[in-house]
CSV table of C-alpha atoms in Angstrom, one decimal:
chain,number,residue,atom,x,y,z
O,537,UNK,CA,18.1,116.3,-121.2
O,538,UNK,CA,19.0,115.6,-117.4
O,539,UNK,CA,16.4,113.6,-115.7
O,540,UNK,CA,14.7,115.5,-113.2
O,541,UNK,CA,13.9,114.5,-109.3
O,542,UNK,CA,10.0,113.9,-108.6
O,543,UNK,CA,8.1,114.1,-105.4
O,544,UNK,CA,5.6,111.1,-105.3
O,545,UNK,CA,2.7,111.3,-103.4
O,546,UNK,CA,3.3,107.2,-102.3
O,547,UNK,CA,5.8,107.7,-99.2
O,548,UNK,CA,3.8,108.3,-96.2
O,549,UNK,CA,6.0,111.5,-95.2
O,550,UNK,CA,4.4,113.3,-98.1
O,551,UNK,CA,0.4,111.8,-98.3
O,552,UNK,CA,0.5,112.5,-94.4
O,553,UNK,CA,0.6,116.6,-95.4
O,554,UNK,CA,-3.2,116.3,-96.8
O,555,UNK,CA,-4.4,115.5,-93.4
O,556,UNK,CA,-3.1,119.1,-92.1
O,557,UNK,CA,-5.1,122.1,-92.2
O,558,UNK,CA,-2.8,124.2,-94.5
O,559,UNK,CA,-3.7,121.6,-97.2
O,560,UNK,CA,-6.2,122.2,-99.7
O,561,UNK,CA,-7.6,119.9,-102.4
O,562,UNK,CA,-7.8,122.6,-104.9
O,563,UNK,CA,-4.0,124.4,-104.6
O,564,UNK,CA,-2.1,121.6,-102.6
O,565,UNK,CA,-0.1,122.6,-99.7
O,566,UNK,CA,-0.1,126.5,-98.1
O,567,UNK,CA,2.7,128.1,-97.2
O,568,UNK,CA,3.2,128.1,-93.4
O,569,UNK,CA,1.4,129.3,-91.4
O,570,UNK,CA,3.6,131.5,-88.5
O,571,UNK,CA,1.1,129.9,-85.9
O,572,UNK,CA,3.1,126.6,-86.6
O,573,UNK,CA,6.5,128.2,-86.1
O,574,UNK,CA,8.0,129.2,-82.9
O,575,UNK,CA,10.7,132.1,-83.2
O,576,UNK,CA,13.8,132.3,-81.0
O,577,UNK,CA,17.1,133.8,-80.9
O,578,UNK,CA,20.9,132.3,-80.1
O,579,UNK,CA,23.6,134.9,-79.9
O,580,UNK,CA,22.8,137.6,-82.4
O,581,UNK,CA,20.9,135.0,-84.6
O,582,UNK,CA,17.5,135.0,-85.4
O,583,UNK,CA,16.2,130.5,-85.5
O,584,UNK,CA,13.2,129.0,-86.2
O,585,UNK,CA,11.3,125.9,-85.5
O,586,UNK,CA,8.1,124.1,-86.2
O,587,UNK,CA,5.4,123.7,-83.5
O,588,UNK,CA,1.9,122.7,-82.8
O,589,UNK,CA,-0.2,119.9,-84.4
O,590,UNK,CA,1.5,119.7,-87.6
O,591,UNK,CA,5.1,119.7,-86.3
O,592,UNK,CA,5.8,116.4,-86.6
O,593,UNK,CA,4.3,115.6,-89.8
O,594,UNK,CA,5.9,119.1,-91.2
O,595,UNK,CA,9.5,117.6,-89.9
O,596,UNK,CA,8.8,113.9,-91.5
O,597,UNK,CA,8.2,115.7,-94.6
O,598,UNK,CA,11.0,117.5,-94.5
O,599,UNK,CA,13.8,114.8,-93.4
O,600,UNK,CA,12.1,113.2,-96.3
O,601,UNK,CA,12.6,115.9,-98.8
O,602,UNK,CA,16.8,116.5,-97.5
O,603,UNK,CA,17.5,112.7,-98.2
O,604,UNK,CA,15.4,112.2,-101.3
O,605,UNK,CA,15.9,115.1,-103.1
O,606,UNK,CA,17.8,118.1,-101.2
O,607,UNK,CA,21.5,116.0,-100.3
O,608,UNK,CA,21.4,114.1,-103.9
O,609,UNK,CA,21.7,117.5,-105.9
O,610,UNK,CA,25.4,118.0,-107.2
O,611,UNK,CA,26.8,121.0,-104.9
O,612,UNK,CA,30.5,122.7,-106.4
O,613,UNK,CA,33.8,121.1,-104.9
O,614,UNK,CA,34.4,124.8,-102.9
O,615,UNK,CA,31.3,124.3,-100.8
O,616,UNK,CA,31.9,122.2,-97.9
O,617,UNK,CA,29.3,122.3,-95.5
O,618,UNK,CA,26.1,120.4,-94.6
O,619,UNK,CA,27.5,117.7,-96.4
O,620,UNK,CA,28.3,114.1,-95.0
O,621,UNK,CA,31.8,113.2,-97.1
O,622,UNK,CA,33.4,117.5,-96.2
O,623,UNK,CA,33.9,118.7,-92.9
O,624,UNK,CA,35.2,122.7,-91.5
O,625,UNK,CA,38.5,120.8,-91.9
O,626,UNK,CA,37.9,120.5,-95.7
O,627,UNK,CA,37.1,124.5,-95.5
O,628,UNK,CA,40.6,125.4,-94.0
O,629,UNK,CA,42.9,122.5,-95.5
O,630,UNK,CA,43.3,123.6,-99.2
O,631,UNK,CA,44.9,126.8,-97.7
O,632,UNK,CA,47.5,125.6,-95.9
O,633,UNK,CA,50.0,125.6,-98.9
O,634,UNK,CA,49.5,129.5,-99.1
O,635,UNK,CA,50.4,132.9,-97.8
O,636,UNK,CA,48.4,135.4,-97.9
O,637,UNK,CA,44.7,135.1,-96.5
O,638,UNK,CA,41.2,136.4,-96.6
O,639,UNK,CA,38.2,135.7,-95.0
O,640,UNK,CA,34.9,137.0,-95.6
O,641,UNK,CA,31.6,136.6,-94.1
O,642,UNK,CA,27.8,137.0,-95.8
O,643,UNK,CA,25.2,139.4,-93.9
O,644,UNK,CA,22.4,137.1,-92.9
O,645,UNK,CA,22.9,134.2,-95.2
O,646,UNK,CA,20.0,132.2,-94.6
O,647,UNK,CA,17.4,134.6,-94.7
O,648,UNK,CA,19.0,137.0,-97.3
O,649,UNK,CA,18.0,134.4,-99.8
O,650,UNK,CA,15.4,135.6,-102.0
O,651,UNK,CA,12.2,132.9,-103.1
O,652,UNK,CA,12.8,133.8,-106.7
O,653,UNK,CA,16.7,132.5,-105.9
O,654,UNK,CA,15.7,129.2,-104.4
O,655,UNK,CA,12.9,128.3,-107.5
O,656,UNK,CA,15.1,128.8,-110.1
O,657,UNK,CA,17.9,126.6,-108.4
O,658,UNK,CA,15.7,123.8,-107.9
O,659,UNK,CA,13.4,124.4,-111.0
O,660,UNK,CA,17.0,123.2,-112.6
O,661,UNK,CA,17.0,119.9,-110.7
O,662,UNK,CA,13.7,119.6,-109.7
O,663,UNK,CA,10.6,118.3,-111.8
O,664,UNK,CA,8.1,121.2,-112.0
O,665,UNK,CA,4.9,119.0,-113.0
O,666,UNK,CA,2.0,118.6,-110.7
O,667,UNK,CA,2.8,115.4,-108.3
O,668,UNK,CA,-1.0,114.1,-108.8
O,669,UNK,CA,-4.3,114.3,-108.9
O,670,UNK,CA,-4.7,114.4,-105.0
O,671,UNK,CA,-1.4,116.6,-105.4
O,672,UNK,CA,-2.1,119.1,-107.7
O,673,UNK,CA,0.8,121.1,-106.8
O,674,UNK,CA,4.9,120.7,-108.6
O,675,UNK,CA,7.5,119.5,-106.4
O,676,UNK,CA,9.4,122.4,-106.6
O,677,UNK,CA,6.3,124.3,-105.1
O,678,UNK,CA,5.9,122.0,-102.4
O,679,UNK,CA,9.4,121.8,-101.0
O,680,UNK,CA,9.1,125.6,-101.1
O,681,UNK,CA,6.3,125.9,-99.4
O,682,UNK,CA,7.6,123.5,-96.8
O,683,UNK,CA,11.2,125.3,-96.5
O,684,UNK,CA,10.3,129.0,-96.1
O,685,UNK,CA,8.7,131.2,-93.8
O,686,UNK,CA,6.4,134.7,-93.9
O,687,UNK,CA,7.5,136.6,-91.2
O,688,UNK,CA,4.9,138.8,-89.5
O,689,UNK,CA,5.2,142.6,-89.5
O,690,UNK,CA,5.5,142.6,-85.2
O,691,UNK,CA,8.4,139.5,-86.0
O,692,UNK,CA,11.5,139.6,-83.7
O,693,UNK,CA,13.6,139.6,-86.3
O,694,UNK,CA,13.2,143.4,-87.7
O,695,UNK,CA,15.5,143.5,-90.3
O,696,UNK,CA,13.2,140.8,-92.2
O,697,UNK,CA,9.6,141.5,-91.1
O,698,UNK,CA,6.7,141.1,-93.1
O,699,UNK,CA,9.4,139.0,-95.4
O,700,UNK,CA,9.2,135.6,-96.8
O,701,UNK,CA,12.4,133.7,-95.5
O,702,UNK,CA,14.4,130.9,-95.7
O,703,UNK,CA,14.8,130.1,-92.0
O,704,UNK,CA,17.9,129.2,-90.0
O,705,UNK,CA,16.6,126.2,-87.9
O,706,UNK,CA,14.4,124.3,-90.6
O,707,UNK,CA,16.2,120.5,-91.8
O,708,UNK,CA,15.6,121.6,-95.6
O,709,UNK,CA,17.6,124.7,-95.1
O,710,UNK,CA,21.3,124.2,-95.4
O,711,UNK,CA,20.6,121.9,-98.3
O,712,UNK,CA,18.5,124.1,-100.4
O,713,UNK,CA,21.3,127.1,-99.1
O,714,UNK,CA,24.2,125.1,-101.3
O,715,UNK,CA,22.1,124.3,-104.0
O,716,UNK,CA,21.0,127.9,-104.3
O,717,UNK,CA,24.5,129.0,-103.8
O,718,UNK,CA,26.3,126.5,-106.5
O,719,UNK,CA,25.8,129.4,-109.2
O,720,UNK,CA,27.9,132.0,-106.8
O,721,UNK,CA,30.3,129.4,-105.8
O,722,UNK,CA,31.3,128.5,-109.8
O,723,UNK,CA,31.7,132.0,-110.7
O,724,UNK,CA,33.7,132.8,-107.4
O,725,UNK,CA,35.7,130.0,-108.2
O,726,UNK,CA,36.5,130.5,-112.1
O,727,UNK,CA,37.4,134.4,-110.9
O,728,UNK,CA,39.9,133.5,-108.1
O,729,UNK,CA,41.1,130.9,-110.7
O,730,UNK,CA,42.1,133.6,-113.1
O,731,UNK,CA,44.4,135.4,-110.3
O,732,UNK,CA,45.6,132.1,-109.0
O,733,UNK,CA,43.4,132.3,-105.6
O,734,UNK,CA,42.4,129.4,-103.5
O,735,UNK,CA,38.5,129.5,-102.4
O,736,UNK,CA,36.5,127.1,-100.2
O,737,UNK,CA,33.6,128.4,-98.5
O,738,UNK,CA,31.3,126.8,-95.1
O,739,UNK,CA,27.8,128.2,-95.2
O,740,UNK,CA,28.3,132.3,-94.5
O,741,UNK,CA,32.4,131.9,-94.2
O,742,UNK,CA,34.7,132.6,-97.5
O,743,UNK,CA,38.1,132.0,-97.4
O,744,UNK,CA,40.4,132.9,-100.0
O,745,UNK,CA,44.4,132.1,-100.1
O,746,UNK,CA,47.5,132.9,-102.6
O,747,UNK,CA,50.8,132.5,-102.4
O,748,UNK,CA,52.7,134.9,-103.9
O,749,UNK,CA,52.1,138.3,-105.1
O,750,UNK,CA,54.8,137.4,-107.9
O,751,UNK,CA,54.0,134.9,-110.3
O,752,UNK,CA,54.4,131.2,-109.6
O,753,UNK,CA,57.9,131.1,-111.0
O,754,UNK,CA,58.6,131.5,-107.2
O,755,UNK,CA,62.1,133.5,-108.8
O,756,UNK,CA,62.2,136.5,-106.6
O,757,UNK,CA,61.9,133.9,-103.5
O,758,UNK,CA,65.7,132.2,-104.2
O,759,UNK,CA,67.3,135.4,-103.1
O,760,UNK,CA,64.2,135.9,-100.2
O,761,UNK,CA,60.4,136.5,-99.9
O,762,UNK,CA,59.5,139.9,-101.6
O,763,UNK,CA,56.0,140.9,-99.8
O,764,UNK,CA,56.4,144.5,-99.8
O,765,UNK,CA,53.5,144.8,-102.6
O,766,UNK,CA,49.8,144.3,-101.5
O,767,UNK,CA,48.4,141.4,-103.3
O,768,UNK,CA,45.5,141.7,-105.2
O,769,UNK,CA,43.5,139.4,-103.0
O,770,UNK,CA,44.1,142.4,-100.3
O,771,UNK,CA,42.8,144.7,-102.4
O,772,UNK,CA,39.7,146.7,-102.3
O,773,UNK,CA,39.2,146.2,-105.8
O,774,UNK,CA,39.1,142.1,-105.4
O,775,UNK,CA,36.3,142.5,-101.8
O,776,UNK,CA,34.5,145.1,-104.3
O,777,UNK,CA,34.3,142.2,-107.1
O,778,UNK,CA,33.1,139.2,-104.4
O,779,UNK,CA,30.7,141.4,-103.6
O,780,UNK,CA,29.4,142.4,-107.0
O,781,UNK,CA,29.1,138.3,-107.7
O,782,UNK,CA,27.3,137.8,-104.0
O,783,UNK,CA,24.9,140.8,-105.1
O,784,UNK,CA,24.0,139.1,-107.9
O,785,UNK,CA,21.7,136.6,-105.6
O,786,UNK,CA,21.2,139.7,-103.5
O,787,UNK,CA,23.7,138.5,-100.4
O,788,UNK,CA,26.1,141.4,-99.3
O,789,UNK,CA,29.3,141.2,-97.4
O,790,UNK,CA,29.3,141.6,-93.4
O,791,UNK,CA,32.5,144.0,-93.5
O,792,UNK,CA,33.0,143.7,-89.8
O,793,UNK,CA,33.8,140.0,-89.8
O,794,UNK,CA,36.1,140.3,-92.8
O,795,UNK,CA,39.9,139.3,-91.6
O,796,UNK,CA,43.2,139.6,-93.8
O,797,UNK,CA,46.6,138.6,-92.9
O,798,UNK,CA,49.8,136.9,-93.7
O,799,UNK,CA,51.7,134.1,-93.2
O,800,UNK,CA,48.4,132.7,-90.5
O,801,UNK,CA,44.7,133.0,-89.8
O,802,UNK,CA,42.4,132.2,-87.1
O,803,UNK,CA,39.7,131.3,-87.6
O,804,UNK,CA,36.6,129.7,-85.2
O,805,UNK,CA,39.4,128.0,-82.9
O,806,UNK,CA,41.4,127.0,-85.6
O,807,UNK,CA,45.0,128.0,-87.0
O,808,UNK,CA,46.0,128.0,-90.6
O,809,UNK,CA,50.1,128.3,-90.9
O,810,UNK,CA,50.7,128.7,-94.0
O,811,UNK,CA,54.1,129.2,-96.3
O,812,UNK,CA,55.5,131.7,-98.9
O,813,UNK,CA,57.9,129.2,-99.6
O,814,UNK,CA,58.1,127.4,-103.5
O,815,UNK,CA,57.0,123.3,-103.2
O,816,UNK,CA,56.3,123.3,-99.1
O,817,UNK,CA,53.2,123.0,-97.0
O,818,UNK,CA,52.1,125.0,-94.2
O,819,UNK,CA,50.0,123.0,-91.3
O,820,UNK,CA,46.9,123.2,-89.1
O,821,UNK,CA,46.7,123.3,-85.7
O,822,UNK,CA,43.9,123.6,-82.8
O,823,UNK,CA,43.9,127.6,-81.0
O,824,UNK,CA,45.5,127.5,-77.3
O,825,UNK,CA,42.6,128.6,-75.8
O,826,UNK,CA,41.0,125.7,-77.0
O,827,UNK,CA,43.6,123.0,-75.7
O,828,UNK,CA,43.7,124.9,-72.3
O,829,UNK,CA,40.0,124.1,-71.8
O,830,UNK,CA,41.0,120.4,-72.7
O,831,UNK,CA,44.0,120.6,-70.6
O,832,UNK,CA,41.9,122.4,-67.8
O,833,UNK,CA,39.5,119.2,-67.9
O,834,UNK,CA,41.8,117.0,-67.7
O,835,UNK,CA,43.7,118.3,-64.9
O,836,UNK,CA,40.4,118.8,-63.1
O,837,UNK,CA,39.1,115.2,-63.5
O,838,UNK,CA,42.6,113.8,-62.4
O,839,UNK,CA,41.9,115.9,-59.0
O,840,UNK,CA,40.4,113.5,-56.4
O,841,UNK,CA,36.9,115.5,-55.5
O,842,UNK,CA,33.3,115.2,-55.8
O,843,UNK,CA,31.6,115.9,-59.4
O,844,UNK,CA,29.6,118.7,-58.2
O,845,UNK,CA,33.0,120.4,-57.4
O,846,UNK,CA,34.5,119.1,-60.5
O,847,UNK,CA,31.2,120.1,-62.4
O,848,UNK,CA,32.2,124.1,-60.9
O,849,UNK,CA,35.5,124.0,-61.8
O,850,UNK,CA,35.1,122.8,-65.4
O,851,UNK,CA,32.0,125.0,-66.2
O,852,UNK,CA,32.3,128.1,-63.7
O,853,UNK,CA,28.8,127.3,-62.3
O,854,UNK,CA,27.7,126.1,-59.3
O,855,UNK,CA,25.0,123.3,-59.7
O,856,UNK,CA,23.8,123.2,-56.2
O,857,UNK,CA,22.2,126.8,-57.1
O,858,UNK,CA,20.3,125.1,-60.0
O,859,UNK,CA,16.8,125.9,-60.3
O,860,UNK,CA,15.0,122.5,-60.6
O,861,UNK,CA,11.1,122.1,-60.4
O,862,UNK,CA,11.1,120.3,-57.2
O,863,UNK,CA,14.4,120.9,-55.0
O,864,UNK,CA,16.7,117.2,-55.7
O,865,UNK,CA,18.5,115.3,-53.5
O,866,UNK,CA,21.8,115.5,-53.5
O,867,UNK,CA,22.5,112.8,-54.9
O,868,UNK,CA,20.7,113.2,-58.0
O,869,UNK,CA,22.4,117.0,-58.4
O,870,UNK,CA,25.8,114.3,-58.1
O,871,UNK,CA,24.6,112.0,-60.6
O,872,UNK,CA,23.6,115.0,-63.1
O,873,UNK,CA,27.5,116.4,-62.7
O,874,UNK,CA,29.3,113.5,-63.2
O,875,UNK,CA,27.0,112.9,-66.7
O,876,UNK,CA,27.4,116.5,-68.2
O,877,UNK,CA,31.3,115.7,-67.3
O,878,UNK,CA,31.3,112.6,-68.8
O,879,UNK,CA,29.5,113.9,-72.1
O,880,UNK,CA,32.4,116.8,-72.3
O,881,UNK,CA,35.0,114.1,-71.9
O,882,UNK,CA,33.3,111.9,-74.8
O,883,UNK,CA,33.1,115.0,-76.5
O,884,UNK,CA,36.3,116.3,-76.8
O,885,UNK,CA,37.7,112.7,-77.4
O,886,UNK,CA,35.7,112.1,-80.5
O,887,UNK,CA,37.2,115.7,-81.2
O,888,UNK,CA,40.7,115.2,-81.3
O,889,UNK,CA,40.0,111.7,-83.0
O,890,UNK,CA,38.4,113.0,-85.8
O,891,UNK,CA,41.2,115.3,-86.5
O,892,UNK,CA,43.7,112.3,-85.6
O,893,UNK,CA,41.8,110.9,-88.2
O,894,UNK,CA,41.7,113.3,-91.1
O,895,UNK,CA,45.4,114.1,-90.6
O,896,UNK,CA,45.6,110.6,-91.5
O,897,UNK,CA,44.6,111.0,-95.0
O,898,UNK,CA,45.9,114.6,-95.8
O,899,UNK,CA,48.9,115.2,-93.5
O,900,UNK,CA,47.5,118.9,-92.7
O,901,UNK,CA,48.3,118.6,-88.8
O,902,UNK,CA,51.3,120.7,-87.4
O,903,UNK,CA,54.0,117.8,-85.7
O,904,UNK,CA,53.7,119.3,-82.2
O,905,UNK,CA,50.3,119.7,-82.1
O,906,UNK,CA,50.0,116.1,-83.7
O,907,UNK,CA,52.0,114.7,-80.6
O,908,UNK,CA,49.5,117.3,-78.2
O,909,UNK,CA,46.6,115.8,-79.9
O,910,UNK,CA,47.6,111.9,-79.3
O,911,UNK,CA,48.7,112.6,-75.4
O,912,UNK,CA,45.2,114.5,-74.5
O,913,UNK,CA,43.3,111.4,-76.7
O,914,UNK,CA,45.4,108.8,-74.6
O,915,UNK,CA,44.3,110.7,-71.2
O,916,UNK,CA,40.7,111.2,-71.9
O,917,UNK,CA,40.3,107.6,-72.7
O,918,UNK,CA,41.9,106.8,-69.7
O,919,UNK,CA,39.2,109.0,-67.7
O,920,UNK,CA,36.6,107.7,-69.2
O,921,UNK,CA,37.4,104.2,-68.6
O,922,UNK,CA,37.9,105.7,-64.9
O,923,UNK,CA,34.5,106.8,-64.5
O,924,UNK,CA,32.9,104.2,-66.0
């Protein structure tokens, strides 16, 4: 039998929690309170954070929980995010060898998974005996309790009030999102197996890949590609069986994000090329209209000018119509420009060398874009240096 991970009352993150008011002597720690969360919203999602007394010793508790517990539980090979060793380049790079593509998204990940879901994944890792005497709660209990949310019936968030949640915005989140999700992601991968499908997943994004719609004989592709059948992986039938597996946890598909195509895919900035061709790889490359904003800054900085008029050209927005608390000098509104440029220089060079980097080890970078990639890393260092 597996040896099971055990909360110790000992490290101070944890024996902290009995000096907050939603611990109790008898029953251990509450759930949270929504007086100690504060709710907000970026884009069209719905993100939570911790506030009030108790935020501090509610975040130490949970950074502890992520790196003692959380980020050592085994997640499947297809998952690849939240995770230090996998990056989104691990989520798009075991595709590139294919042809045909799918990618499909989950409705509301995060807060779609149920409290019954997230006990029995961690009940399978996770001891379930009381942590002490002074504790008398399990660990699997108290990293729940810490990780999820009851939203009021007024809440924001409509499609979840009066629901208990897993939030998007808590550190314990992603991690306990993977270790929920490692169930889904074996049987998703043992099915696309079976039909000789490729699938990696990043949080809420599936991507599935195949070659062929022949067999993997690759005969019909000596006399030319042969595409005129839809493969199975474009099928209604195969989105109808992902989503049987996904409403196993209770997840369903978000239909209008789903993409399918040939031969390439875009995805989040990104371009998978792939190949119908028998023993060849297909490549990776960055979107144009992501290297024309790194072009654009580049081309900008070059331009002898102040940073405020730098700062507008880069960003579209004029900084000397700021609102600041007291009205700056303008020398300060200079000295704030010439920072927020410098940080999207440093930015976009540690970019590009990460995937410098990576192509290094797995040769997934299309040959122009590889030369594109080395000339804009060679100018940005050079205007950094510049500025410094």
């Amino acid at each position: 039998m597996k040896k099971k991970h055990l909360i110790t009352e000992s490290p101070k993150a944890i024996s902290d929690l009995r000096d907050c008011s939603f611990y109790t002597q008898e029953g251990g720690v509450s759930p949270l309170s929504f007086s100690n969360i504060k709710e907000g919203k970026c884009k069209n999602k719905h993100i939570y954070y911790t506030t009030g007394n108790s935020k501090e010793t509610i975040d130490k508790a949970q950074k502890y929980i992520n790196e003692h517990i959380l980020n050592i539980i085994p997640t499947n090979r297809s998952s690849t995010a939240y995770q230090k060793e996998k990056s989104y380049l691990d989520f798009l790079e075991p595709h590139i060898s294919n042809y045909f593509f799918l990618r499909l998204d989950i409705r509301n990940f995060f807060h779609s998974i149920s409290i019954d879901s997230i006990r029995e994944a961690l009940k399978s890792h996770i001891s379930d005996e009381k942590i002490s005497e002074n504790f008398p709660q399990s660990s699997v209990e108290l990293i729940i309790n810490l990780s999820t949310i009851e939203l009021p019936e007024d809440a924001v968030n409509k499609e979840f009030a009066g629901r208990r949640i897993l939030p998007i915005g808590f550190k314990t989140s992603p991690a306990i999102s993977n270790i929920v999700f490692r169930k889904i992601d074996i049987i998703i991968e043992d099915f696309c197996a079976k039909h000789s499908i490729t699938y990696t997943r990043y949080a809420d994004d599936m991507l599935f890949s195949f070659k062929t719609p022949k067999d993997h004989t690759f005969k019909p592709l000596i006399f030319g590609p042969i595409h005129k059948k839809t493969p199975y992986i474009h099928s209604e039938s195969f989105k109808s069986q992902i989503g049987f597996i996904l409403n196993l946890e209770g997840l369903k598909l978000n239909n209008p994000k789903t993409i399918s195509s040939k031969r390439s895919i875009s995805i989040n900035g990104y371009i998978i090329n792939g190949t119908d061709q028998p023993y060849t790889k297909g490549y990776l490359r960055v979107s144009e209209k992501k290297t024309k904003i790194i072009s654009k800054l580049i081309f900008e900085c070059k331009k002898e000018k102040s940073n405020i008029n730098t700062y507008r050209a880069i960003f579209g927005r004029n900084p000397l119509k700021f609102r600041f608390k007291y009205k700056p000098k303008i020398e300060y509104i200079e000295n704030y420009c010439k920072i927020s440029i410098d940080n999207k220089i440093g930015g976009y060079y540690s970019y590009l060398a990460s995937l410098m980097k990576y192509d290094q080890t797995h040769n997934c970078l299309d040959s122009k874009f590889r030369i594109k990639c080395n000339k804009y890393c060679s100018e940005l260092a050079k205007l950094l240096n510049a500025r410094l």
